[in-house]
Short mmCIF file of C-alpha atoms in Angstrom, two decimals:
data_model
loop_
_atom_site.label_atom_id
_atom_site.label_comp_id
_atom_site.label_asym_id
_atom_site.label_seq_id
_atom_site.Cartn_x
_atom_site.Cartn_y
_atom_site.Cartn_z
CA UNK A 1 0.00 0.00 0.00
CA UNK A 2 2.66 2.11 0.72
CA UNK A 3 3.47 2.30 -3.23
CA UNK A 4 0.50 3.59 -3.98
CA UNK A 5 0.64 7.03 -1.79
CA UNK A 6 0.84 9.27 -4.32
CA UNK A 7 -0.19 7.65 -7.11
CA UNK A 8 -2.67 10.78 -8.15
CA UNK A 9 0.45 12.81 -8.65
CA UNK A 10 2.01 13.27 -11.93
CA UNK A 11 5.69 12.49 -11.97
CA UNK A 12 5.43 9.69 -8.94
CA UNK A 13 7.33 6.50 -9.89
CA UNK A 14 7.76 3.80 -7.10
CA UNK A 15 10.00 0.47 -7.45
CA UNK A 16 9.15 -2.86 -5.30
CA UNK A 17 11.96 -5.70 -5.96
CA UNK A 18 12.05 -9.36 -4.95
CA UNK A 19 14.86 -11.48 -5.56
CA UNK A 20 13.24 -13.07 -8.70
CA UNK A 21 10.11 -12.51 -10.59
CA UNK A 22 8.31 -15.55 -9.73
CA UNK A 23 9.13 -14.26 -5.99
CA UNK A 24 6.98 -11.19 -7.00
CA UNK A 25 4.43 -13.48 -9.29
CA UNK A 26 2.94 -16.39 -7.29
CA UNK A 27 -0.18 -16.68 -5.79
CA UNK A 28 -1.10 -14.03 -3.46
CA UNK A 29 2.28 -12.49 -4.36
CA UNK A 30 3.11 -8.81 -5.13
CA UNK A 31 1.92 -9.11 -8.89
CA UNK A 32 -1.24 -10.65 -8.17
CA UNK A 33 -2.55 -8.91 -5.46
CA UNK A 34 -1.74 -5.26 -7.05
CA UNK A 35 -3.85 -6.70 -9.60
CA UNK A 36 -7.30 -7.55 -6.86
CA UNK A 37 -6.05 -3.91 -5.82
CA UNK A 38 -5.97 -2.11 -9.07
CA UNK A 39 -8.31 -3.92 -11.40
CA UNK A 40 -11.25 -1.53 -12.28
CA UNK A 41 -9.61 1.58 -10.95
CA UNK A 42 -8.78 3.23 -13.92
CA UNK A 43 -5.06 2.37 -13.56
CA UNK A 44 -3.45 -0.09 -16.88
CA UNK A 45 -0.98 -3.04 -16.21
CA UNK A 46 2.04 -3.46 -18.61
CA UNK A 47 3.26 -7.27 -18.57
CA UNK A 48 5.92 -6.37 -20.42
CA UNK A 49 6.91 -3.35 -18.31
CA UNK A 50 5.62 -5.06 -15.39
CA UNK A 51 4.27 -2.15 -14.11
CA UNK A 52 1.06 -0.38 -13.39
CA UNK A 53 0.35 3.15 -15.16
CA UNK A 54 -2.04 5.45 -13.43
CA UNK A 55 -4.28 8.18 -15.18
CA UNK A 56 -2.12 10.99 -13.46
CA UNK A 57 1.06 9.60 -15.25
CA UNK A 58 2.33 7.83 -11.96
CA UNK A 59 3.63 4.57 -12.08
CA UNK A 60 4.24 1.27 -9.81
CA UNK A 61 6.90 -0.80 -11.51
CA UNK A 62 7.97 -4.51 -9.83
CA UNK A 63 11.67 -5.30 -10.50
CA UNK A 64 13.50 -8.31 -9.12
CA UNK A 65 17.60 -8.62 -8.78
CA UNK A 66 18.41 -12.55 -9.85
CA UNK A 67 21.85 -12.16 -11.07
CA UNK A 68 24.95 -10.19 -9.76
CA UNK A 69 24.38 -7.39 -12.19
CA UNK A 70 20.95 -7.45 -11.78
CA UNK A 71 20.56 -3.68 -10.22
CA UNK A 72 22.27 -2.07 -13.62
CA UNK A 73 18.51 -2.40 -14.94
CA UNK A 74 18.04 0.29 -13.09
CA UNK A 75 20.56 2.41 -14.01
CA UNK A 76 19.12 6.26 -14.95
CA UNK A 77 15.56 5.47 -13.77
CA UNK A 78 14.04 7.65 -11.31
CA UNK A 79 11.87 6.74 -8.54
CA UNK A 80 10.53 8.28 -5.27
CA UNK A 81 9.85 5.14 -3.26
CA UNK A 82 11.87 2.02 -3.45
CA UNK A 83 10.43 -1.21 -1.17
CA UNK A 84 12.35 -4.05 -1.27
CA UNK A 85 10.56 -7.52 -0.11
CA UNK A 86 13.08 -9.65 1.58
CA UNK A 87 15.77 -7.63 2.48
CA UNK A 88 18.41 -10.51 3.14
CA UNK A 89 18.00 -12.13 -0.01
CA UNK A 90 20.07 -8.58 -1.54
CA UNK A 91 23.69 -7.56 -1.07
CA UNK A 92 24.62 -4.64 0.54
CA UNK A 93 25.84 -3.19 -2.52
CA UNK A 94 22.42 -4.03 -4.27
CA UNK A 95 20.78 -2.21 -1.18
CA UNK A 96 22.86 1.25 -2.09
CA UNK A 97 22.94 1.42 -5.61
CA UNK A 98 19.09 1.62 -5.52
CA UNK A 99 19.29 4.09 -2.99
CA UNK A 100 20.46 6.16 -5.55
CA UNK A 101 17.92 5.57 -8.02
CA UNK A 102 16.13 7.90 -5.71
CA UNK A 103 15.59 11.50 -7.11
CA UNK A 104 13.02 14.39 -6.76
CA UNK A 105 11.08 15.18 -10.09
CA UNK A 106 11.95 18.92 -11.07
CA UNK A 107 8.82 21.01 -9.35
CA UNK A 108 7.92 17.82 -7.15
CA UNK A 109 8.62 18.08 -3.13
CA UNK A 110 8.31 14.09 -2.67
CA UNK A 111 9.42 12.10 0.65
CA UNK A 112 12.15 9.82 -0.65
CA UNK A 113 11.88 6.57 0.94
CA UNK A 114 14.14 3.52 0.57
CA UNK A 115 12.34 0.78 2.43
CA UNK A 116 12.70 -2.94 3.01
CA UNK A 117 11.10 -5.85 4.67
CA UNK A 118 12.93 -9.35 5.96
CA UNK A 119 12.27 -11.57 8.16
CA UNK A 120 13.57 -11.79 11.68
CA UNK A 121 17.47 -12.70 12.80
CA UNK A 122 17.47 -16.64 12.56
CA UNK A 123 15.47 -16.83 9.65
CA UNK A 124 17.51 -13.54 7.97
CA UNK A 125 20.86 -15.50 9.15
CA UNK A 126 20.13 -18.78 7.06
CA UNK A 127 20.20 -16.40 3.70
CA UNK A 128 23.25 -15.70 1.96
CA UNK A 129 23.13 -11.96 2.41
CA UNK A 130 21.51 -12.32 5.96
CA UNK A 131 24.65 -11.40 8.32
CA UNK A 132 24.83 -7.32 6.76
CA UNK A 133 21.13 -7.10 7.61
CA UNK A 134 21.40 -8.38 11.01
CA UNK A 135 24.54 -6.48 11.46
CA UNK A 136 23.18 -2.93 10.40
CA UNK A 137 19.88 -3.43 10.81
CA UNK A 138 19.42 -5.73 13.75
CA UNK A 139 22.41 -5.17 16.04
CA UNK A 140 22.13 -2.98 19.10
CA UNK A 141 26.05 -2.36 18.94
CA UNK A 142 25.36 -0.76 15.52
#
């Protein structure tokens, strides 16, 4: 829900990323549930863009990072709000390059928000990225 704040104001662009697409596709996933969401509410769905358009020019695009080099898909887009589902499942690198995909629309005053979800500390652990989110995330010491 949080994607969809300001989706009545031209220029608004939000990113939510998975680790794959079938991460962001199965049932009751991100993908289909936007859709129970959106369907009939004047907003259009791109399956090739995977994204949603919205009469006032916003849009919600769904990304996922499944390789390495994954996050140079991104490279000179523009968004105001990034959410990223499963935090642990990214690198730390992955984490910062999209924070700089973050930029303010000329003649827009936007929050910028770079958000994430995961899962708690054992769980977060047994993922290959896990030990960076428990470390700055987690960690009282940090």
């Amino acid at each position: 829900m949080r994607a969809l704040q300001y989706v009545d104001v031209p220029g608004y662009a939000a990113l939510i990323v998975r680790k794959t697409f079938p991460d962001l596709s199965q049932p009751k996933g991100l993908i289909p549930t936007s859709h129970e969401w959106l369907s009939g509410t004047g907003a259009s769905w791109s399956g090739e863009q995977h994204s949603w358009g919205f009469p006032s020019g916003a849009t919600l695009r769904f990304g996922h990072l499944d390789h390495v080099n994954a996050v140079y898909q991104f490279q000179g887009a523009s968004f105001q709000r990034i959410i990223v589902d499963e935090l642990a499942q990214h690198s730390k690198f992955d984490w910062g390059y999209l924070a700089t995909r973050l930029t303010q629309p000329i003649g827009h005053n936007f929050p910028l928000d770079l958000l994430a979800t995961s899962n708690p500390p054992s769980f977060t652990q047994r993922h290959r990225y896990g030990e960076w989110v428990k470390r700055d995330f987690v960690d009282p010491a940090t």
